[in-house]
Amino acid sequence: MLQFDNKSKINYLDDIDQPSESIVIREYLEKYAYHYKWFIASILIALIGAFIYLRYSTYQYKVSTTILINDEENGGGLNSELSALQDLDIFSNSKTSLDTEMGILKSRTLMERVIKDLGYQTSYFVKGRIGINEVRYKDMPFNINLLVSDSLLYRLDTTFSITAISNTKYVLTNSDGDKITKGDFGKNVKCEFGNLVVTPKSLKKIIIGQEIMVKISPIDVVAIDYISRITIAPESKKSNLLILTLQDPIKKKAQLILDNLISHYNKDAIEDKNLIARNTDTFINNRIEDVSKELTSIDLGVERYKTKNNLSDMASETGIVLQSNEELNYQIVDLNSKIKLIDYLTEDMKTNKNGLMPSNLGMLNDKTSQNTLDYNRLILERNRLSTGSTDKNPILSNLNEQIVQLRESIKQSLINSRSSLTISLKEANSQKNKLLSKISSAPKKEREVTDIKRQQQIIETLYLYLLQKREENSISLAVTAPIAKVIDKAYGSNKSVSPKKRMVYPLAFLLGLIVPFIIIYISMLLDNKIHSHEDVEKMVTVPVLGDIPTSHTEEKVIISKKDRSNVAEAFRLLRTNINFMLPRTGNEAKTIFITSTIAGEGKTFIGINLATALVLLNKKVLLIGADIRKPKIATYLDTQQEKGLTHFLIDNSLTVSDVIEHHEKTNLDILETGILPPNPSELLTNGRFDEVIAYGKANYDYVVVDTAPINVVTDTLLLSHHADLFVYVVRANFLDKRLLKIPQMMNENRRLPNMAILINDTNYKKKGYGYGYGYGYGEPKIKSTSLLEFIKGKFKKN
């Protein structure tokens, strides 16, 4: 008998019993590696899908432009050549808000004007075999003229296709592919949406059979679409640079849209700035006309007065007297001019309640002039914002309140200024009267001439002043700078931004890996079948004898002397492990019962081949078919036995040897089931089955009993006391894990003596299963840690 060193043996088994963490991770990965074909197929499909996607996708190109929004607070945006004109006080000092300008640039009204200008309400597409590609009108082989009014065109929503069928004719179809009409190039064709004239640009460009699709959309829909695709962002928080970006399938189209958007934006800004200057120009011209008439009238009055009174030049006679009064007269003239200007402004405010006010007239005080400039700036800001907003907009409401307040402030300032000037004028007239008393000796006519000349001088001074301001205002109109300076014109790279090849293929590859991984992971989560040792050992404490790999042959008897297949080697290993499990009881025959939880787990197949494996050791083996409800042994071995176990149990005249037959192919003695009885449980407990077991132990080395499934009937439990070893068959990929509680319960309650589990129908090629198997070469090795623990316990007892 072999001797073992207990300490060394136990330590060796302990080392085997503790799998390392790296082995556990490897086993987990091997479960996925087993399905490598899934991963390869998924990756190939994903890469092919990516290729098709890139081949027929519409590529998007990114175009951007950079503009500088002029900050006019410090005269920003004016050219250095205009700095000499700053003393004319004709430039605004308002600060531009970037947020406001960004809102104006993305306004629907502005974009609609751009679309109208470029004609991008109509899109053109060339249909290929699979995809549809957009082209510019410039690249079209036809000139398409739709003879409808602009108002109707801007609301039109239709799609039609033109297909040349010859160099002179074409077919017009609708969006559903239905033929509308057939037309000749250059001739008017009547359609539901208007009259259409199609002319070829060149006969060389016409491709017979090529379908050109024309899509006309409402202009507001097109404008909103482009607005949604345009992004505007400042270059940095402290910068006045704005970067406008647009993505479009046609790069040149996006460039034209951005350039025209900036152009129209600057035109609107310049128009708003020039509005003040034009209103001021109108005011000055009207006043010049009135003053000119008044000055002419006074000049004629002087002429008539001197003619009537025969007066000549009296300056030399009264020069000494009037010299002292000259400065006082100049003061009176200045005061009267300012009073008259205030009257003009007051009258203008009454007739033009909501319009712009003349500014930079120079004769008002600084506060009134500044309020006038602020008032005009607010009027322009309100007009700009009102184009895209309603009166309920809080910004407009705030602007209206400020405008009303400034208007009242200007009005009150004019009243106060006039009162102050009137008082100053009265005081000057009083001083003049004192001087006149000193020259009372002068002739009355001379005094009247002096009064007339004074009025003439007042009107002449005002006339010259208005002419000067008209020139200054003309300069303001000529030098108005745009609000946005283009730093970089619209430019885009020839490389598309979407889809990106460098990202599509890696993402497709990653998707090809992830999809099968997720599917396998979910299938493992939802899988409730037994697959491996680990599945069994997690739920039961019964020793595991080993595994029987899947048999790929239709033969039921697998093992033979010369057979070295995986399945045959597995049965040899099972035979060895069973000998360790059987009790040492001398030369008495060993009874091995084979059962399972449910039908279909292969217990009969196991029983036949286990018995055959034992025969190969030159042992006498009796195989008993005790599953008398659903017998399979006769079917598997293709035998026709007239009498079997049930006959013996029913007929007391029969002996055990009468119902046993020898099977030549396997060299087994077989006691088949026989007929199907109506009362199987009663037959198995009538005492006759004890005689069968006694006969087997007396005449054979091994008795292998194929019993009924445990979870179906109680037959097996009725016979369990005869067993030296119970082999409990669990079929992999077949038995529900939840049913493992049955063998566990049987083991805990000791209902099946000396019980051990055998896993049947395992896939040894599946690397993720158990610890890996390979039969057919070398000595078979015990891989079950549960069986090693059981053997270790045996050695400890010894």
Short mmCIF file of N, CA and C in Angstrom, two decimals, residues 305-306 309 311-319 321-322 436 439 441-454:
data_model
loop_
_atom_site.label_atom_id
_atom_site.label_comp_id
_atom_site.label_asym_id
_atom_site.label_seq_id
_atom_site.Cartn_x
_atom_site.Cartn_y
_atom_site.Cartn_z
N TYR A 305 -34.43 152.38 -47.25
CA TYR A 305 -34.40 153.44 -46.23
C TYR A 305 -33.41 154.53 -46.61
N LYS A 306 -32.20 154.11 -47.05
CA LYS A 306 -31.20 155.11 -47.42
C LYS A 306 -31.62 155.88 -48.66
N ASN A 309 -34.36 158.43 -47.65
CA ASN A 309 -33.91 159.54 -46.81
C ASN A 309 -32.61 160.17 -47.33
N LEU A 311 -29.58 159.08 -47.60
CA LEU A 311 -28.49 158.93 -46.65
C LEU A 311 -27.28 158.34 -47.35
N SER A 312 -26.09 158.85 -46.93
CA SER A 312 -24.84 158.29 -47.42
C SER A 312 -24.13 157.61 -46.28
N ASP A 313 -22.84 157.41 -46.39
CA ASP A 313 -22.06 156.74 -45.35
C ASP A 313 -21.82 157.71 -44.21
N MET A 314 -22.37 157.35 -43.05
CA MET A 314 -22.27 158.22 -41.89
C MET A 314 -21.26 157.69 -40.88
N ALA A 315 -20.47 156.73 -41.28
CA ALA A 315 -19.55 156.10 -40.33
C ALA A 315 -18.51 157.08 -39.83
N SER A 316 -18.02 157.89 -40.78
CA SER A 316 -16.98 158.83 -40.38
C SER A 316 -17.50 159.88 -39.43
N GLU A 317 -18.79 160.21 -39.54
CA GLU A 317 -19.36 161.23 -38.70
C GLU A 317 -19.68 160.72 -37.30
N THR A 318 -20.05 159.47 -37.24
CA THR A 318 -20.45 158.94 -35.93
C THR A 318 -19.46 157.92 -35.38
N GLY A 319 -18.26 157.82 -36.01
CA GLY A 319 -17.30 156.79 -35.61
C GLY A 319 -16.86 156.93 -34.18
N VAL A 321 -18.45 158.35 -31.75
CA VAL A 321 -19.53 158.09 -30.79
C VAL A 321 -19.83 156.59 -30.69
N LEU A 322 -19.74 155.93 -31.82
CA LEU A 322 -20.14 154.50 -31.82
C LEU A 322 -19.02 153.56 -31.41
N LEU A 436 -26.64 155.47 -25.59
CA LEU A 436 -27.37 156.26 -26.59
C LEU A 436 -27.74 157.66 -26.08
N ILE A 439 -25.19 159.98 -27.03
CA ILE A 439 -25.11 160.39 -28.45
C ILE A 439 -26.47 160.88 -28.93
N SER A 441 -27.39 163.57 -29.40
CA SER A 441 -27.31 164.66 -30.36
C SER A 441 -27.24 164.18 -31.80
N ALA A 442 -26.99 162.78 -31.97
CA ALA A 442 -26.92 162.23 -33.34
C ALA A 442 -28.29 162.30 -33.98
N PRO A 443 -28.29 162.40 -35.27
CA PRO A 443 -29.58 162.49 -35.97
C PRO A 443 -30.42 161.23 -35.80
N LYS A 444 -31.68 161.37 -35.73
CA LYS A 444 -32.61 160.24 -35.57
C LYS A 444 -32.45 159.23 -36.70
N LYS A 445 -32.18 159.72 -37.88
CA LYS A 445 -32.05 158.82 -39.01
C LYS A 445 -30.84 157.90 -38.86
N GLU A 446 -29.75 158.50 -38.26
CA GLU A 446 -28.57 157.68 -38.05
C GLU A 446 -28.85 156.55 -37.10
N ARG A 447 -29.66 156.81 -36.07
CA ARG A 447 -30.01 155.77 -35.12
C ARG A 447 -30.85 154.68 -35.78
N GLU A 448 -31.75 155.11 -36.66
CA GLU A 448 -32.58 154.11 -37.34
C GLU A 448 -31.74 153.24 -38.27
N VAL A 449 -30.76 153.86 -38.94
CA VAL A 449 -29.87 153.09 -39.80
C VAL A 449 -29.06 152.10 -38.98
N THR A 450 -28.64 152.54 -37.83
CA THR A 450 -27.86 151.65 -36.95
C THR A 450 -28.70 150.44 -36.52
N ASP A 451 -29.98 150.69 -36.21
CA ASP A 451 -30.85 149.56 -35.82
C ASP A 451 -31.03 148.57 -36.97
N ILE A 452 -31.20 149.11 -38.15
CA ILE A 452 -31.38 148.23 -39.31
C ILE A 452 -30.12 147.41 -39.56
N LYS A 453 -28.95 148.05 -39.47
CA LYS A 453 -27.69 147.34 -39.69
C LYS A 453 -27.46 146.27 -38.62
N ARG A 454 -27.92 146.60 -37.40
CA ARG A 454 -27.74 145.58 -36.35
C ARG A 454 -28.54 144.32 -36.66
#
